Structures are given as C-alpha cells and as structure tokens.
Amino acid sequence: MSTSRDSLDVAFVVTSPGIMTTLQDSGRFGQGHLGLPPSGALDTMSLGLANALVGNTPTSESQTGLLQEFGALEVTLMGPRLRLVGGDCVVAITGDAEVLVNDRRAEAFRALVLRDGDELHIRRVLSGARAYLAVGGGFAATPFLGSVSTLVRADIGGFDGRALVVGDRLALNDPVAGASHSGKVGERHLPQREKRPIRVVLGPQSIFFKSAKIARFLSAEWSILTLSDRMGYRLVGPVLVSTLGHNIVSDALMTGSVQIPGDGQPIIAMNDRGTTGGYPKIATVIRADLARLGQMKPGDRLCFEVVDPAYAEILWRGRQRAFRTYLARLAM
C-alpha cells in the first residue's frame, strides 16, 4: 500500500450519499444530564465486526471507562458511492449489503484493499435496514464529548453533525494501519435472521395498564410505521389504554423504552431519543435484542415477549462473551 503521502491526504470523496449515511461509533455515554442521548450504531455488533475485520482495536473511553469502537459509516437501506483519493486503504462492510468496487461485485464480511482512484459503492441493504463500513485506522473525525457519533438533531459529531452529502471529503486517520489485514468471517453475523419475538422487561409504569392490556401488548403483532427513525420507532396495532392516563411527570428514557402516548400506539425509544419523556413506559427492550431491533425497518412486523430482568442480564452477558470469543478467533 502507498505510504508516500501524509495519511490525512487519503480520503473518500462522496459522489452519492445514500439515503441516510452517518458516522457512528459505540455511543456518547454519560451525558444524559446534559440532555444528550448516546447515539451510536443501532447494530453495535455489526459495527464491532467491521472494525475487527480491518484491525481496529477498541480503546478505553476516558469518561466512562467503556471500550469505544472506532467510528464507521452506518448505511441505511441504500448506501453511498465513495471515490478513494490520495492513497490506498483497507475497508470492510458488514450487514447484508450489495457491494461494488469499480462497478464489480465485492464481498461483504471481509477486508477489501482499495487503491487510489477506486470507487466503492454500497448499493443497497438486501435484508435488515443497516450496513457498516469501517476503514483501517478509522476516519479522521473530531470526537465531541468522547465520541464521534453523529446526532443530526443537535448538529454534533461525525462530519459536520449531519448525514453525508455529495462532495464531502472524508479524511482517513491512518490508512496504513490496516495494510496487513486480510480478515474474513466464516459465518455472516446478521441479527435480522434471528426470527423470534423482541424480548422486553416490564417497564416502570406497567402498573398503569390492566393485565388484559399488557397481555394484548405481548400477544399482538405490531408494524413499524414510516414515521420511524434513529430517534424512535412508531408502531401500529391494537390501542393500549392506560387506566391512569397517558401523561406522567417526565422521567428518564432508556434506549429500548416502550412508551404509550395518548393514541395508544407504542413508540420505542432508540439511540437518538430524548433523555426524558412524559408518557408511561409499559416495557423496555432488553439489551441483547437491541441490535436485532436496530436492523428492522418501516413495514417490518414484530411481537414482544416478556422476560425476567435477571434473565435479561444473563442473555446479555452470554451474548457478549460469545461475540468476544468470535472476534478473538477472527484475530488469530
């Protein structure tokens, strides 16, 4: 790979931005008191796998002590067309994506060497809603409060706090870093292939609903509306009426909180959510199912299954342990 120029001279030039392409990392945690949600990748496991394929090792995030993934481009449904200028680099795309390099088919879930002048096109996401593009050494973006994740509504993070537009120049931090990487996975990681209910624990205001309404919430099939985005998923299905009203003193929202507003139709708080909300929360999606939820798109149908909080913790720890083992084998 070429190393004759300064690394920041190596960049992707955006010739087509895709529907909604933003830079995301693991998230901006510990800032809720400032009114800032975590943002970050909706499918953190696919983000981690993309970074692992190009040799990007997570670093310790100073404010929270959590491991922070390198920022990668989160592609929604239809992806960008990017032209590499100034040198070479290694990239990897995860997600069920159709990938083209110089208009020829290329593989997702493996490290790809791109040369100066190559054009990379993530044409579309075939199943699920999102794909992730990581580059060896990472993108040259300035962290805001410990994270490069883009929060469009606040114009912070990423590249100028917004989704990509035509003409953007995405400088690479250290493209030589991935020069020796040739990673490839044996089995694709696709959360959307797990066909089972989204698991929840009952929420702090579940007592606002009669047991028959909670049973209806858990037995119904819900559809994701087009008015859904990184802030929240709006669902449509049977009307859920609260016996104590649909307004509460605003309290904390978590990613995965399922609110029931006055129309009785659930809203699932996602990564770019508000930090507080004034609707009763009937349930919260468990952390182990957030990646699968993040791969859902408008028109998809889902149902819910309640689990005990202790079991939810076991599921999350087990999933993380299995994923770390998988990534360790990939690095060998």
XYZ file of C-alpha atoms in Angstrom:
332
model
C 0.000 0.000 0.000
C 1.144 3.513 -0.781
C 2.613 5.466 2.159
C 4.270 8.321 0.273
C 1.750 10.985 1.295
C 0.533 12.287 4.628
C -2.195 9.965 5.863
C -4.754 12.774 6.116
C -4.360 13.347 2.363
C -6.030 9.961 1.870
C -9.782 10.427 1.800
C -13.081 9.258 0.399
C -14.921 11.767 -1.757
C -18.693 11.325 -1.656
C -20.170 11.161 -5.149
C -23.559 9.873 -3.917
C -24.515 9.943 -0.216
C -27.169 7.220 0.034
C -30.422 7.663 1.949
C -29.011 8.246 5.435
C -25.296 7.649 5.935
C -23.733 8.888 9.176
C -20.564 8.273 11.156
C -21.272 6.268 14.313
C -19.194 4.581 16.998
C -20.257 2.781 20.213
C -22.025 5.890 21.511
C -21.703 9.011 23.641
C -22.417 7.684 27.127
C -22.604 9.523 30.428
C -24.034 12.771 29.024
C -27.711 12.349 29.856
C -27.509 15.157 32.432
C -26.694 17.462 29.518
C -29.713 16.272 27.576
C -27.595 14.259 25.144
C -28.618 10.697 24.184
C -25.942 8.072 23.472
C -26.468 7.983 19.686
C -24.042 5.417 18.236
C -24.567 2.436 15.945
C -28.018 0.854 16.009
C -26.326 -2.524 15.500
C -23.192 -2.381 17.657
C -22.267 -5.999 16.949
C -22.030 -5.361 13.203
C -20.021 -2.211 13.971
C -17.586 -4.208 16.114
C -17.219 -6.912 13.496
C -16.484 -4.387 10.715
C -13.759 -2.811 12.842
C -12.296 -6.210 13.740
C -12.018 -7.145 10.058
C -9.744 -4.149 9.395
C -7.750 -4.483 12.625
C -9.258 -1.570 14.562
C -8.980 -2.485 18.251
C -11.445 -0.797 20.644
C -9.927 1.756 23.007
C -10.922 2.665 26.569
C -13.245 5.679 26.582
C -11.855 8.059 29.190
C -15.068 9.433 30.726
C -16.915 6.168 31.284
C -14.211 3.514 31.162
C -16.174 1.685 28.467
C -14.477 0.289 25.381
C -15.074 2.613 22.439
C -15.173 1.305 18.885
C -13.657 3.272 16.016
C -16.213 5.285 14.090
C -17.666 3.643 10.975
C -20.226 4.706 8.413
C -23.730 3.480 9.225
C -25.592 2.888 5.957
C -29.403 2.877 5.927
C -31.180 0.886 3.179
C -29.307 2.446 0.220
C -25.662 3.320 0.645
C -23.139 5.826 -0.625
C -20.829 5.858 -3.618
C -17.322 6.836 -2.479
C -14.165 7.540 -4.517
C -10.801 6.990 -2.794
C -8.194 9.685 -3.431
C -4.633 10.269 -2.245
C -3.578 6.691 -1.489
C -4.721 3.184 -0.569
C -6.648 1.744 2.369
C -8.372 -1.366 3.710
C -12.125 -1.407 4.324
C -14.746 -3.900 5.468
C -18.523 -3.842 5.125
C -20.798 -5.794 7.465
C -24.509 -6.289 7.033
C -26.434 -7.977 4.233
C -25.231 -5.496 1.626
C -24.669 -5.473 -2.113
C -21.135 -4.099 -2.518
C -19.440 -2.930 -5.716
C -15.815 -1.884 -6.264
C -15.338 -0.157 -9.599
C -18.806 -1.489 -10.565
C -17.761 -5.095 -9.926
C -19.249 -7.252 -7.196
C -17.208 -7.440 -3.988
C -17.735 -9.382 -0.784
C -19.090 -8.067 2.465
C -17.713 -9.522 5.719
C -14.105 -9.439 4.577
C -11.239 -6.949 4.382
C -11.016 -5.290 0.955
C -7.922 -3.456 -0.284
C -8.811 -0.283 -2.174
C -6.327 1.552 -4.389
C -6.034 5.248 -5.146
C -8.872 6.144 -7.517
C -11.088 3.123 -6.734
C -14.804 3.681 -6.346
C -16.697 1.865 -3.597
C -20.464 1.618 -3.831
C -22.684 0.095 -1.146
C -25.601 -0.196 -3.495
C -28.282 -1.427 -1.117
C -29.013 -3.397 2.018
C -30.626 -6.667 0.949
C -32.173 -7.671 4.278
C -32.363 -5.747 7.510
C -32.006 -1.992 7.469
C -28.331 -1.221 8.001
C -24.767 -1.967 6.961
C -21.470 -0.665 8.363
C -18.302 0.492 6.592
C -15.098 0.526 8.646
C -11.675 1.588 7.401
C -8.297 0.544 8.786
C -7.093 3.260 11.180
C -10.501 4.901 11.265
C -11.961 8.093 9.862
C -10.386 11.422 10.827
C -13.258 12.915 12.809
C -13.015 15.054 15.944
C -14.707 13.483 18.988
C -17.363 15.500 20.800
C -17.650 14.554 24.494
C -15.726 11.345 23.916
C -17.492 10.117 20.767
C -17.556 10.760 17.013
C -21.165 9.530 16.744
C -23.435 11.795 14.720
C -26.507 13.299 16.382
C -28.197 15.035 13.457
C -30.842 16.840 15.529
C -28.120 18.610 17.531
C -25.613 19.061 14.665
C -22.839 17.340 16.616
C -20.348 14.562 15.934
C -19.446 12.842 12.700
C -18.852 15.051 9.689
C -20.322 18.493 10.430
C -23.003 16.875 12.594
C -25.070 15.607 9.670
C -25.581 12.823 7.182
C -23.238 12.679 4.192
C -23.857 14.917 1.180
C -22.375 14.991 -2.318
C -18.884 16.471 -2.325
C -17.974 15.605 1.268
C -14.331 14.686 1.761
C -13.943 12.014 4.436
C -10.308 12.067 5.525
C -8.798 8.847 6.856
C -6.892 8.895 10.116
C -4.206 6.265 9.497
C -4.884 4.158 6.377
C -1.548 2.332 6.723
C -2.860 0.808 9.964
C -4.880 -1.818 8.133
C -2.294 -2.565 5.469
C -1.543 -6.106 6.632
C -5.133 -7.085 7.324
C -6.961 -9.676 5.256
C -9.722 -10.722 7.637
C -12.740 -12.732 6.519
C -15.540 -14.274 8.539
C -16.683 -17.840 8.058
C -20.284 -17.203 9.056
C -22.012 -13.891 8.478
C -23.336 -12.084 11.527
C -26.887 -10.998 10.633
C -29.079 -10.238 13.663
C -32.153 -9.925 11.434
C -32.035 -13.654 10.701
C -32.984 -14.447 14.301
C -36.753 -14.890 13.980
C -38.252 -14.639 17.436
C -40.137 -12.020 19.476
C -38.312 -8.943 20.701
C -37.748 -9.584 24.389
C -38.663 -6.956 26.990
C -38.793 -6.452 30.720
C -41.899 -4.754 32.091
C -41.452 -1.007 32.453
C -41.701 1.314 35.449
C -45.255 2.381 34.518
C -46.588 -1.051 33.552
C -48.956 -0.697 36.544
C -50.758 1.997 34.509
C -52.168 -0.795 32.345
C -54.605 -3.530 33.280
C -53.304 -7.081 32.969
C -55.530 -7.604 29.907
C -53.828 -4.660 28.145
C -50.353 -5.974 28.993
C -51.407 -9.376 27.646
C -52.639 -7.630 24.481
C -49.311 -5.800 24.151
C -47.447 -9.115 24.362
C -49.760 -11.144 22.099
C -50.292 -8.608 19.306
C -48.319 -8.259 16.087
C -47.070 -4.710 15.598
C -45.966 -2.942 12.402
C -43.207 -0.328 12.219
C -44.507 2.892 10.645
C -42.676 5.017 8.080
C -42.531 7.790 10.710
C -39.655 5.935 12.383
C -36.009 6.889 12.574
C -32.949 6.766 14.824
C -34.877 8.707 17.483
C -37.769 6.273 17.783
C -39.779 3.507 16.138
C -43.508 4.190 15.936
C -45.666 1.061 15.968
C -49.249 0.445 14.902
C -51.520 -2.265 16.282
C -54.266 -2.583 18.917
C -54.917 0.526 21.011
C -53.477 0.305 24.541
C -55.407 2.448 27.008
C -53.845 3.427 30.325
C -56.180 3.398 33.335
C -54.151 6.216 34.943
C -53.842 8.440 31.897
C -51.106 8.905 29.308
C -49.280 11.834 30.899
C -46.744 11.406 33.681
C -44.129 13.619 35.282
C -41.263 13.340 32.812
C -38.640 10.848 33.865
C -35.667 9.088 32.334
C -35.823 7.335 28.976
C -33.551 4.458 28.063
C -32.743 3.080 24.636
C -35.454 0.477 24.145
C -38.052 2.156 26.407
C -41.548 1.447 25.039
C -43.767 4.475 25.636
C -47.541 4.551 25.201
C -48.764 8.059 24.226
C -52.371 9.230 24.139
C -53.237 7.465 20.876
C -52.386 4.120 22.493
C -49.772 3.212 19.863
C -46.280 2.305 21.188
C -43.130 4.287 20.473
C -39.787 2.545 21.067
C -37.061 5.000 22.096
C -33.928 4.426 20.004
C -30.337 5.707 20.122
C -31.069 9.370 19.282
C -34.019 9.539 21.719
C -34.726 12.290 24.179
C -33.261 11.722 27.628
C -36.634 12.162 29.376
C -40.234 11.503 28.405
C -43.717 12.154 29.720
C -45.583 9.059 28.525
C -45.941 5.862 30.587
C -43.407 3.173 29.742
C -45.025 -0.235 29.530
C -41.770 -2.129 28.877
C -38.103 -1.861 27.883
C -36.392 -3.877 25.142
C -33.522 -5.909 26.608
C -30.007 -5.011 25.543
C -29.368 -8.411 23.948
C -32.120 -7.680 21.371
C -31.261 -4.062 20.525
C -29.039 -4.984 17.553
C -31.840 -7.064 16.051
C -34.304 -4.242 16.654
C -31.863 -1.797 15.048
C -31.894 -3.876 11.866
C -35.672 -3.507 11.496
C -37.195 -1.053 9.035
C -40.579 0.534 8.262
C -43.085 -2.132 7.243
C -41.453 -4.866 9.325
C -43.639 -6.670 11.857
C -42.683 -7.661 15.368
C -44.125 -9.003 18.579
C -42.885 -8.916 22.156
C -42.036 -11.484 24.825
C -41.546 -10.590 28.482
C -38.537 -11.929 30.400
C -37.261 -11.518 33.937
C -34.607 -8.752 34.422
C -32.115 -11.264 35.851
C -32.529 -13.462 32.775
C -32.091 -10.409 30.539
C -28.712 -9.816 32.208
C -27.721 -13.446 31.635
C -28.672 -13.176 27.965
C -26.600 -10.014 27.509
C -23.522 -11.361 29.275
C -23.716 -14.600 27.320
C -24.063 -12.793 24.014
C -21.129 -10.521 24.757
C -18.975 -13.450 25.849
C -19.769 -15.409 22.681
C -19.111 -12.372 20.495
C -15.742 -11.649 22.133
C -14.743 -15.285 21.588
C -15.764 -14.990 17.950
C -13.727 -11.818 17.467
C -10.704 -13.410 19.173
C -10.804 -16.313 16.693
C -11.039 -13.816 13.855
C -7.872 -12.053 15.055
C -5.799 -15.279 15.129
